[in-house]
Amino acid sequence: MIIGNGEIGETGAAAIAAADFVIRFNECRSFVVSPGRTDVVAVCNTGRPAKAMLGSDAWRSHPAVTEASEIWSVRDPEKFAALRVPLAVSHPELGDFCDDYTSQFNAFCAEAGKQHVVVEKVIHEAVDKALATFDPAPYVVPSSGMIAIAETFSRFPKSEIGLAGFSHTGWEWHPFAAERQLVDSYIADGRLTRYAAEPSLSSSQGA
């Protein structure tokens, strides 16, 4: 199960509870309504989100983070180093977006006895190529959720993979409309199962 930070329904919570492998994101806001198993925390390892997590004792001691055996850094350092110059022209307000904290996550994992996985840029580039089919508006990078889905496909090609808490909304420079279409195509092909939210259970914004 890959769990975003959007709403999670009762069927999604049940699927999470029954899953053999659970992936959460960043601050693990999904844990509020679906506590329990966590095998991976996928993190944005660049920019302000990375800095905030690494500087937070609450994040480091979060039950999902402490239970996870792996941390996935979803932003390849080489890829984001190459983005720095063009982004300085197109999006000068994102001056710290490419600041790389991968080594700090590596140190955290070494200290905490966790495996640190850095998602390779070929995964990111494959997601960009797949999104292009849906003619997205100009964007900066795919969401962490989309990168984690692609990494999960690569790592577990024969597994049944479920999604919960994916609202495909959030930061304006992620291509969420195209991402929703791409995920819908994976569902239609039988590669993913989406667990829709009921209004009785909810967590925080966007995935």
Tab-separated table of C-alpha atoms in Angstrom:
chain	number	residue	atom	x	y	z
A	1	MET	CA	0.000	0.000	0.000
A	2	ILE	CA	1.151	3.492	-0.925
A	3	ILE	CA	-0.506	6.033	1.344
A	4	GLY	CA	-0.725	9.690	0.422
A	5	ASN	CA	-1.644	12.515	2.758
A	6	GLY	CA	-5.194	12.994	1.481
A	7	GLU	CA	-8.416	11.498	2.829
A	8	ILE	CA	-8.475	7.801	3.702
A	9	GLY	CA	-11.734	5.906	3.893
A	10	GLU	CA	-12.640	2.896	5.954
A	11	THR	CA	-11.941	0.507	3.065
A	12	GLY	CA	-8.553	2.138	2.549
A	13	ALA	CA	-7.746	1.905	6.252
A	14	ALA	CA	-8.674	-1.783	6.205
A	15	ALA	CA	-6.477	-2.389	3.157
A	16	ILE	CA	-3.579	-0.609	4.861
A	17	ALA	CA	-4.028	-2.725	7.981
A	18	ALA	CA	-3.917	-5.904	5.878
A	19	ALA	CA	-0.982	-4.916	3.672
A	20	ASP	CA	2.369	-6.688	3.704
A	21	PHE	CA	4.311	-3.516	2.881
A	22	VAL	CA	3.309	0.079	3.641
A	23	ILE	CA	4.799	3.274	2.209
A	24	ARG	CA	4.049	6.675	3.738
A	25	PHE	CA	5.304	10.168	2.920
A	26	ASN	CA	7.276	12.931	4.620
A	27	GLU	CA	5.535	13.864	7.899
A	28	CYS	CA	3.327	10.731	7.669
A	29	ARG	CA	0.098	12.659	8.200
A	30	SER	CA	-1.812	9.551	7.123
A	31	PHE	CA	-0.754	7.904	10.383
A	32	VAL	CA	-3.379	9.897	12.308
A	33	VAL	CA	-6.247	7.991	10.706
A	34	SER	CA	-4.438	4.780	9.728
A	35	PRO	CA	-1.863	4.057	12.439
A	36	GLY	CA	0.122	0.878	12.314
A	37	ARG	CA	2.542	-0.729	9.946
A	38	THR	CA	5.085	1.428	8.147
A	39	ASP	CA	7.925	-0.094	6.128
A	40	VAL	CA	9.040	2.952	4.121
A	41	VAL	CA	8.878	6.690	4.590
A	42	ALA	CA	9.411	8.389	1.222
A	43	VAL	CA	10.841	11.873	1.708
A	44	CYS	CA	11.554	14.983	-0.319
A	45	ASN	CA	15.310	15.149	0.256
A	46	THR	CA	15.776	18.637	-1.170
A	47	GLY	CA	14.610	22.108	-0.201
A	48	ARG	CA	12.492	23.258	2.701
A	49	PRO	CA	10.639	19.978	3.371
A	50	ALA	CA	13.940	18.132	3.822
A	51	LYS	CA	15.379	20.825	6.063
A	52	ALA	CA	12.232	20.886	8.201
A	53	MET	CA	12.103	17.113	8.676
A	54	LEU	CA	15.769	16.738	9.517
A	55	GLY	CA	15.569	19.596	12.002
A	56	SER	CA	12.506	18.214	13.755
A	57	ASP	CA	12.804	15.963	16.795
A	58	ALA	CA	9.090	15.237	16.361
A	59	TRP	CA	9.725	13.861	12.859
A	60	ARG	CA	12.718	11.817	13.933
A	61	SER	CA	10.719	10.262	16.781
A	62	HIS	CA	7.439	9.862	14.887
A	63	PRO	CA	6.186	6.271	15.327
A	64	ALA	CA	5.963	5.731	11.570
A	65	VAL	CA	9.513	6.982	11.051
A	66	THR	CA	10.912	4.935	13.929
A	67	GLU	CA	9.165	1.777	12.688
A	68	ALA	CA	10.161	2.165	9.034
A	69	SER	CA	13.048	-0.031	7.937
A	70	GLU	CA	13.742	2.167	4.905
A	71	ILE	CA	13.804	5.841	3.991
A	72	TRP	CA	13.365	6.581	0.281
A	73	SER	CA	14.828	9.880	-0.902
A	74	VAL	CA	12.723	10.553	-3.999
A	75	ARG	CA	14.905	13.289	-5.530
A	76	ASP	CA	18.098	12.177	-7.247
A	77	PRO	CA	20.858	14.669	-6.284
A	78	GLU	CA	22.360	14.731	-9.776
A	79	LYS	CA	18.973	15.416	-11.349
A	80	PHE	CA	18.212	18.269	-8.977
A	81	ALA	CA	21.675	19.785	-9.274
A	82	ALA	CA	21.038	20.034	-13.019
A	83	LEU	CA	17.681	21.735	-12.373
A	84	ARG	CA	19.167	24.522	-10.263
A	85	VAL	CA	20.292	26.847	-13.090
A	86	PRO	CA	17.171	26.624	-15.283
A	87	LEU	CA	14.917	27.025	-12.232
A	88	ALA	CA	16.830	30.149	-11.218
A	89	VAL	CA	15.622	31.659	-14.493
A	90	SER	CA	12.091	30.243	-14.705
A	91	HIS	CA	11.218	30.178	-10.990
A	92	PRO	CA	13.561	32.499	-9.066
A	93	GLU	CA	11.283	32.219	-6.028
A	94	LEU	CA	12.420	28.583	-5.695
A	95	GLY	CA	15.986	29.505	-4.809
A	96	ASP	CA	16.361	26.760	-2.183
A	97	PHE	CA	14.304	24.113	-3.992
A	98	CYS	CA	17.361	22.162	-5.149
A	99	ASP	CA	19.321	22.411	-1.894
A	100	ASP	CA	20.385	18.814	-1.332
A	101	TYR	CA	20.023	17.071	2.042
A	102	THR	CA	20.624	13.517	0.825
A	103	SER	CA	23.802	13.093	2.866
A	104	GLN	CA	21.966	14.164	6.018
A	105	PHE	CA	19.238	11.579	5.425
A	106	ASN	CA	21.975	9.023	4.836
A	107	ALA	CA	23.530	9.933	8.179
A	108	PHE	CA	20.143	9.725	9.907
A	109	CYS	CA	19.543	6.256	8.459
A	110	ALA	CA	23.006	5.052	9.437
A	111	GLU	CA	22.450	6.235	12.997
A	112	ALA	CA	18.922	4.792	13.178
A	113	GLY	CA	19.776	1.446	11.556
A	114	LYS	CA	17.634	2.007	8.473
A	115	GLN	CA	18.300	1.402	4.792
A	116	HIS	CA	18.557	4.595	2.751
A	117	VAL	CA	17.339	4.309	-0.848
A	118	VAL	CA	17.930	7.184	-3.255
A	119	VAL	CA	15.500	6.885	-6.159
A	120	GLU	CA	17.552	7.120	-9.336
A	121	LYS	CA	16.987	9.850	-11.897
A	122	VAL	CA	15.972	7.268	-14.528
A	123	ILE	CA	12.800	6.727	-12.481
A	124	HIS	CA	12.102	10.475	-12.439
A	125	GLU	CA	12.738	10.740	-16.177
A	126	ALA	CA	10.483	7.761	-16.901
A	127	VAL	CA	7.690	9.473	-14.945
A	128	ASP	CA	8.212	12.680	-16.949
A	129	LYS	CA	7.949	10.665	-20.160
A	130	ALA	CA	4.779	8.885	-19.023
A	131	LEU	CA	3.169	12.181	-17.969
A	132	ALA	CA	3.931	13.738	-21.345
A	133	THR	CA	1.257	11.484	-22.874
A	134	PHE	CA	-1.349	13.556	-21.022
A	135	ASP	CA	-0.065	16.948	-22.202
A	136	PRO	CA	0.534	18.482	-18.765
A	137	ALA	CA	0.745	22.221	-18.257
A	138	PRO	CA	4.291	23.446	-17.522
A	139	TYR	CA	5.487	22.027	-14.222
A	140	VAL	CA	8.659	21.796	-12.148
A	141	VAL	CA	8.779	18.148	-11.021
A	142	PRO	CA	6.366	15.258	-10.510
A	143	SER	CA	5.016	14.775	-7.000
A	144	SER	CA	6.713	12.509	-4.489
A	145	GLY	CA	3.716	10.214	-4.749
A	146	MET	CA	4.207	9.707	-8.470
A	147	ILE	CA	7.905	8.983	-8.043
A	148	ALA	CA	7.157	6.506	-5.253
A	149	ILE	CA	4.602	4.712	-7.433
A	150	ALA	CA	7.200	4.312	-10.184
A	151	GLU	CA	9.843	3.101	-7.726
A	152	THR	CA	7.346	0.592	-6.305
A	153	PHE	CA	6.558	-0.720	-9.798
A	154	SER	CA	10.293	-1.182	-10.360
A	155	ARG	CA	10.935	-2.872	-7.044
A	156	PHE	CA	7.805	-5.035	-6.812
A	157	PRO	CA	6.821	-5.772	-10.430
A	158	LYS	CA	4.593	-8.737	-9.572
A	159	SER	CA	2.925	-7.418	-6.423
A	160	GLU	CA	-0.615	-6.144	-5.951
A	161	ILE	CA	-0.273	-2.441	-5.199
A	162	GLY	CA	-2.962	-0.296	-3.595
A	163	LEU	CA	-3.302	3.463	-3.226
A	164	ALA	CA	-5.092	5.411	-0.517
A	165	GLY	CA	-5.002	9.078	0.384
A	166	PHE	CA	-4.140	10.295	-3.117
A	167	SER	CA	-6.151	13.436	-3.883
A	168	HIS	CA	-3.864	14.638	-6.691
A	169	THR	CA	-3.969	18.173	-5.340
A	170	GLY	CA	-1.393	20.352	-3.636
A	171	TRP	CA	1.655	22.344	-4.709
A	172	GLU	CA	0.958	24.361	-7.854
A	173	TRP	CA	4.122	23.242	-9.681
A	174	HIS	CA	3.331	19.513	-9.600
A	175	PRO	CA	1.379	18.263	-12.665
A	176	PHE	CA	-1.520	16.889	-10.649
A	177	ALA	CA	-4.113	16.751	-13.452
A	178	ALA	CA	-1.794	14.671	-15.624
A	179	GLU	CA	-0.800	12.557	-12.624
A	180	ARG	CA	-4.430	11.696	-11.954
A	181	GLN	CA	-4.821	10.637	-15.585
A	182	LEU	CA	-1.663	8.539	-15.433
A	183	VAL	CA	-2.772	6.824	-12.231
A	184	ASP	CA	-6.199	6.198	-13.772
A	185	SER	CA	-4.453	4.509	-16.715
A	186	TYR	CA	-2.507	2.272	-14.337
A	187	ILE	CA	-5.749	1.354	-12.570
A	188	ALA	CA	-7.413	0.564	-15.897
A	189	ASP	CA	-4.459	-1.684	-16.764
A	190	GLY	CA	-4.756	-3.529	-13.458
A	191	ARG	CA	-1.398	-2.299	-12.124
A	192	LEU	CA	-2.933	-0.349	-9.224
A	193	THR	CA	-6.032	-0.414	-7.035
A	194	ARG	CA	-7.349	2.879	-5.676
A	195	TYR	CA	-9.213	2.861	-2.369
A	196	ALA	CA	-11.578	5.824	-2.424
A	197	ALA	CA	-12.219	7.817	0.717
A	198	GLU	CA	-15.489	7.935	2.578
A	199	PRO	CA	-16.221	11.115	4.542
A	200	SER	CA	-16.011	9.349	7.904
A	201	LEU	CA	-12.210	9.295	7.970
A	202	SER	CA	-9.882	12.084	6.898
A	203	SER	CA	-6.359	13.342	7.291
A	204	SER	CA	-4.626	16.497	6.095
A	205	GLN	CA	-4.329	18.137	2.685
A	206	GLY	CA	-3.092	16.734	-0.609
A	207	ALA	CA	-0.843	13.857	-1.659
